[in-house]
Amino acid sequence: MKYMYFKSWPVTLIEDAGNTSFFRHQRLVLGVGSAEAALLKVDEAGSVLESRGDSLVGVSNYSPYGHTLSPTDIGFKGEWFNRFSRSYPLGNGYRDYSAVLMRFRSPDSLSPMGDGGINPYAFVSNDPVNWSDPSGHRRILYSGIKQTTITEITKGVFRKKRELYITGHGSLDSTKVKFDGVGLSPEQLFEKAKEKGVSFEVRKGDRTRPVYDRVIIAACYSAGTANDRGASFAQKFADKVGSRVRGYEGAVRAVFRGDEFHQVTSWTEPKYRTGFNYKPFDFSPRITDSNSTIRNR
């Protein structure tokens, strides 16, 4: 048996008895084709609930951790189900998740100090309803947040202010935010933005002023302090660029149209249970010797 992936998404299963291919839109599986094609009904987390072919109808129900009595090749959260090991090989086969055991079968190489969390065997910090873990390394909100390049929204689009939107992936346990798959500190993000041609200051006469009225870091936990280790990512970035920076206390979901950042939604109400509060926070740059010197020179 061989698995073929597109990025982190399984697309083809090769067996002696034949091949099976899956039609996807990003993480959502919409159809399956082998000897007979079938249309799949999935929920917003990607779990296959029902399949309809020319001569069959299959229905699946899942426990919160993904166990089902009627498994299919693509199952819980749109992941491949290995019928031999009775588990889900996550991260392109990096390690197996057992829905029966409700945990991984092997430890995470990023635990306990990195994105994997303290418990190296835990699945999505024991909150499988709201989170998923397609990489086998770290949990993400089930719909995730699409990565894109740094995008500049010019004056007049958002309340007649000049704003810069930067999107990425944040983690509750990490002081860095991933951009284009690479974890960056606020200082490294500043340098990366300059490499892409983004300027944060403009000189007028003998003084400089910020180019943007506000910079928005559209990444999960960008307003939080990972493990209470000092200021937030957004605060440190505000200190670096000399502009107000908006970050998010919890998880955020972004909607994109092409290469343009279209909308960002911060959840302020629980989606499935109480205890969530995903609020945006604005940070002003703190006056230090370093950024004061940068603005005045």
Short mmCIF file of C-alpha atoms in Angstrom, two decimals, residues 39-267:
data_model
loop_
_atom_site.label_atom_id
_atom_site.label_comp_id
_atom_site.label_asym_id
_atom_site.label_seq_id
_atom_site.Cartn_x
_atom_site.Cartn_y
_atom_site.Cartn_z
CA LEU A 39 -19.90 12.06 -3.62
CA LEU A 40 -18.95 12.81 -0.02
CA LYS A 41 -20.80 14.82 2.58
CA VAL A 42 -18.40 16.41 5.08
CA ASP A 43 -18.71 18.75 8.03
CA GLU A 44 -16.76 22.02 8.32
CA ALA A 45 -13.91 20.20 10.08
CA GLY A 46 -13.53 17.89 7.06
CA SER A 47 -14.87 14.68 8.66
CA VAL A 48 -16.69 12.46 6.16
CA LEU A 49 -20.28 11.98 7.32
CA GLU A 50 -21.85 10.34 4.29
CA SER A 51 -20.85 8.92 0.91
CA ARG A 52 -23.20 8.42 -2.05
CA GLY A 53 -22.31 6.34 -5.07
CA ASP A 54 -24.30 4.76 -7.89
CA SER A 55 -25.26 1.75 -5.80
CA LEU A 56 -24.37 2.51 -2.18
CA VAL A 57 -24.85 4.97 0.62
CA GLY A 58 -22.48 5.01 3.58
CA VAL A 59 -23.00 6.94 6.81
CA SER A 60 -20.37 7.54 9.51
CA ASN A 61 -20.73 8.81 13.06
CA TYR A 62 -17.75 9.80 15.20
CA SER A 63 -16.94 10.13 18.86
CA PRO A 64 -15.37 13.48 19.85
CA TYR A 65 -11.92 11.89 19.37
CA GLY A 66 -12.80 10.40 15.98
CA HIS A 67 -13.66 6.76 16.72
CA THR A 68 -16.26 5.26 14.38
CA LEU A 69 -17.78 1.81 13.85
CA SER A 70 -17.97 2.36 10.08
CA PRO A 71 -14.54 3.64 9.00
CA THR A 72 -13.81 4.83 5.46
CA ASP A 73 -10.51 5.56 3.71
CA ILE A 74 -10.97 9.26 4.45
CA GLY A 75 -12.55 9.86 7.83
CA PHE A 76 -12.13 12.04 10.89
CA LYS A 77 -11.18 15.65 10.00
CA GLY A 78 -10.53 14.58 6.41
CA GLU A 79 -7.51 12.44 7.32
CA TRP A 80 -6.57 9.06 5.92
CA PHE A 81 -7.63 6.07 8.01
CA ASN A 82 -5.24 3.10 7.93
CA ARG A 83 -7.44 -0.01 8.18
CA PHE A 84 -4.50 -2.22 9.17
CA SER A 85 -3.20 -0.18 12.10
CA ARG A 86 -6.67 1.24 12.88
CA SER A 87 -5.20 4.70 13.17
CA TYR A 88 -4.69 7.97 11.29
CA PRO A 89 -1.15 8.58 9.93
CA LEU A 90 -0.80 12.34 10.42
CA GLY A 91 1.92 14.59 9.06
CA ASN A 92 2.32 12.61 5.81
CA GLY A 93 2.85 9.48 7.91
CA TYR A 94 5.00 11.17 10.57
CA ARG A 95 3.12 9.45 13.42
CA ASP A 96 -0.13 7.59 13.99
CA TYR A 97 -3.09 8.93 15.91
CA SER A 98 -5.39 6.33 17.48
CA ALA A 99 -8.99 7.45 17.90
CA VAL A 100 -9.58 4.44 20.17
CA LEU A 101 -6.73 5.35 22.52
CA MET A 102 -7.48 9.07 22.02
CA ARG A 103 -3.78 9.85 21.72
CA PHE A 104 -0.76 9.38 19.47
CA ARG A 105 1.12 6.07 19.41
CA SER A 106 4.54 7.76 19.44
CA PRO A 107 5.93 10.94 21.06
CA ASP A 108 6.24 14.30 19.34
CA SER A 109 9.75 15.47 18.50
CA LEU A 110 8.66 19.04 19.31
CA SER A 111 7.67 18.16 22.89
CA PRO A 112 7.86 19.10 25.68
CA MET A 113 9.44 22.54 25.13
CA GLY A 114 8.27 23.35 21.58
CA ASP A 115 4.98 23.54 19.66
CA GLY A 116 4.11 19.95 20.57
CA GLY A 117 3.22 20.89 24.13
CA ILE A 118 4.15 19.34 27.46
CA ASN A 119 2.50 15.96 26.83
CA PRO A 120 4.24 14.37 23.79
CA TYR A 121 1.37 11.89 23.23
CA ALA A 122 -1.63 14.22 23.66
CA PHE A 123 -3.88 14.92 20.69
CA VAL A 124 -4.74 18.63 20.20
CA SER A 125 -4.36 19.31 23.95
CA ASN A 126 -7.42 17.10 24.55
CA ASP A 127 -9.79 19.46 22.71
CA PRO A 128 -10.61 17.53 19.48
CA VAL A 129 -13.90 19.35 18.85
CA ASN A 130 -12.33 22.72 18.14
CA TRP A 131 -8.83 21.77 16.96
CA SER A 132 -7.04 19.50 14.49
CA ASP A 133 -3.44 18.40 13.98
CA PRO A 134 -2.74 17.59 10.31
CA SER A 135 1.04 17.88 10.79
CA GLY A 136 1.23 15.54 13.78
CA HIS A 137 3.25 18.25 15.54
CA ARG A 138 0.97 21.05 16.67
CA ARG A 139 -2.70 21.80 16.96
CA ILE A 140 -4.47 24.35 14.76
CA LEU A 141 -8.01 25.65 14.77
CA TYR A 142 -9.98 23.18 12.68
CA SER A 143 -10.39 25.58 9.73
CA GLY A 144 -6.86 26.90 10.11
CA ILE A 145 -5.61 30.15 8.70
CA LYS A 146 -4.31 30.33 5.17
CA GLN A 147 -0.70 31.42 4.81
CA THR A 148 0.07 34.13 2.31
CA THR A 149 2.75 36.70 1.65
CA ILE A 150 2.91 40.05 3.37
CA THR A 151 0.16 42.13 1.80
CA GLU A 152 -0.15 45.91 1.84
CA ILE A 153 -3.59 47.47 1.96
CA THR A 154 -3.28 51.04 0.71
CA LYS A 155 -5.00 54.17 1.96
CA GLY A 156 -8.76 54.33 1.53
CA VAL A 157 -9.58 50.63 1.78
CA PHE A 158 -9.97 50.33 5.55
CA ARG A 159 -11.47 53.43 7.21
CA LYS A 160 -9.22 55.72 5.15
CA LYS A 161 -6.19 54.62 7.10
CA ARG A 162 -2.98 53.16 5.83
CA GLU A 163 -2.65 49.66 7.27
CA LEU A 164 -0.39 46.69 6.76
CA TYR A 165 -1.76 43.17 7.20
CA ILE A 166 0.65 40.34 7.96
CA THR A 167 -0.77 36.83 8.28
CA GLY A 168 0.77 33.71 9.76
CA HIS A 169 0.37 30.83 12.21
CA GLY A 170 0.76 31.43 15.94
CA SER A 171 0.97 28.86 18.71
CA LEU A 172 -0.06 28.98 22.35
CA ASP A 173 3.27 27.48 23.43
CA SER A 174 5.67 29.36 21.14
CA THR A 175 7.14 32.87 21.18
CA LYS A 176 7.48 32.80 17.37
CA VAL A 177 4.91 33.07 14.58
CA LYS A 178 5.20 31.02 11.39
CA PHE A 179 5.22 32.89 8.08
CA ASP A 180 5.48 30.85 4.88
CA GLY A 181 6.17 27.84 7.11
CA VAL A 182 9.12 29.39 8.97
CA GLY A 183 8.98 30.43 12.63
CA LEU A 184 10.09 34.05 13.04
CA SER A 185 10.66 36.31 16.03
CA PRO A 186 9.40 39.93 15.84
CA GLU A 187 12.90 41.07 14.89
CA GLN A 188 13.18 38.41 12.17
CA LEU A 189 9.74 39.32 10.80
CA PHE A 190 10.82 42.97 10.61
CA GLU A 191 13.85 42.00 8.50
CA LYS A 192 11.73 39.65 6.36
CA ALA A 193 9.27 42.44 5.63
CA LYS A 194 12.08 44.76 4.56
CA GLU A 195 13.39 42.04 2.22
CA LYS A 196 9.94 42.01 0.57
CA GLY A 197 10.15 45.76 0.00
CA VAL A 198 7.99 46.89 2.93
CA SER A 199 9.11 50.19 4.48
CA PHE A 200 7.86 51.12 7.93
CA GLU A 201 9.17 54.71 8.08
CA VAL A 202 9.16 57.72 5.77
CA ARG A 203 11.34 60.80 6.15
CA LYS A 204 9.80 64.27 6.06
CA GLY A 205 12.38 66.99 6.37
CA ASP A 206 14.71 66.15 9.21
CA ARG A 207 12.26 63.81 10.92
CA THR A 208 10.82 60.38 10.25
CA ARG A 209 7.29 59.16 10.84
CA PRO A 210 5.60 55.73 10.59
CA VAL A 211 4.30 54.77 7.16
CA TYR A 212 1.32 52.85 8.59
CA ASP A 213 -1.33 53.96 11.05
CA ARG A 214 -1.55 50.36 12.19
CA VAL A 215 0.01 46.98 11.49
CA ILE A 216 -2.24 43.95 11.99
CA ILE A 217 -0.63 40.60 12.84
CA ALA A 218 -3.42 38.22 11.77
CA ALA A 219 -2.03 35.18 13.59
CA CYS A 220 -3.29 33.12 16.49
CA TYR A 221 -2.01 34.16 19.94
CA SER A 222 -0.05 37.13 18.57
CA ALA A 223 -1.32 39.20 21.51
CA GLY A 224 -0.59 36.54 24.10
CA THR A 225 2.56 35.81 26.07
CA ALA A 226 3.74 32.24 25.49
CA ASN A 227 4.25 30.60 28.86
CA ASP A 228 4.29 34.12 30.42
CA ARG A 229 7.73 34.81 28.95
CA GLY A 230 7.62 38.60 28.67
CA ALA A 231 5.79 40.86 26.23
CA SER A 232 3.58 39.58 23.41
CA PHE A 233 4.68 39.15 19.80
CA ALA A 234 2.53 42.13 18.79
CA GLN A 235 3.99 44.37 21.50
CA LYS A 236 7.56 43.52 20.52
CA PHE A 237 6.75 44.16 16.86
CA ALA A 238 5.19 47.52 17.78
CA ASP A 239 8.39 48.44 19.60
CA LYS A 240 10.38 47.47 16.51
CA VAL A 241 8.37 49.29 13.82
CA GLY A 242 7.27 52.32 15.85
CA SER A 243 3.59 51.94 14.87
CA ARG A 244 0.49 50.63 16.59
CA VAL A 245 0.18 46.88 16.12
CA ARG A 246 -2.95 44.75 16.51
CA GLY A 247 -2.62 41.17 17.72
CA TYR A 248 -5.07 38.49 18.83
CA GLU A 249 -5.41 36.90 22.24
CA GLY A 250 -6.60 33.56 20.88
CA ALA A 251 -7.30 31.87 17.56
CA VAL A 252 -8.38 33.82 14.49
CA ARG A 253 -9.76 32.80 11.14
CA ALA A 254 -8.99 34.68 7.94
CA VAL A 255 -10.80 34.71 4.61
CA PHE A 256 -8.81 35.32 1.42
CA ARG A 257 -9.77 36.09 -2.15
CA GLY A 258 -6.85 35.39 -4.43
CA ASP A 259 -3.71 37.09 -3.17
CA GLU A 260 -5.65 39.89 -1.49
CA PHE A 261 -6.36 39.80 2.21
CA HIS A 262 -10.12 40.32 2.31
CA GLN A 263 -11.35 39.91 5.86
CA VAL A 264 -10.21 38.77 9.28
CA THR A 265 -12.64 37.45 11.87
CA SER A 266 -11.84 37.27 15.57
CA TRP A 267 -14.13 34.96 17.50
#
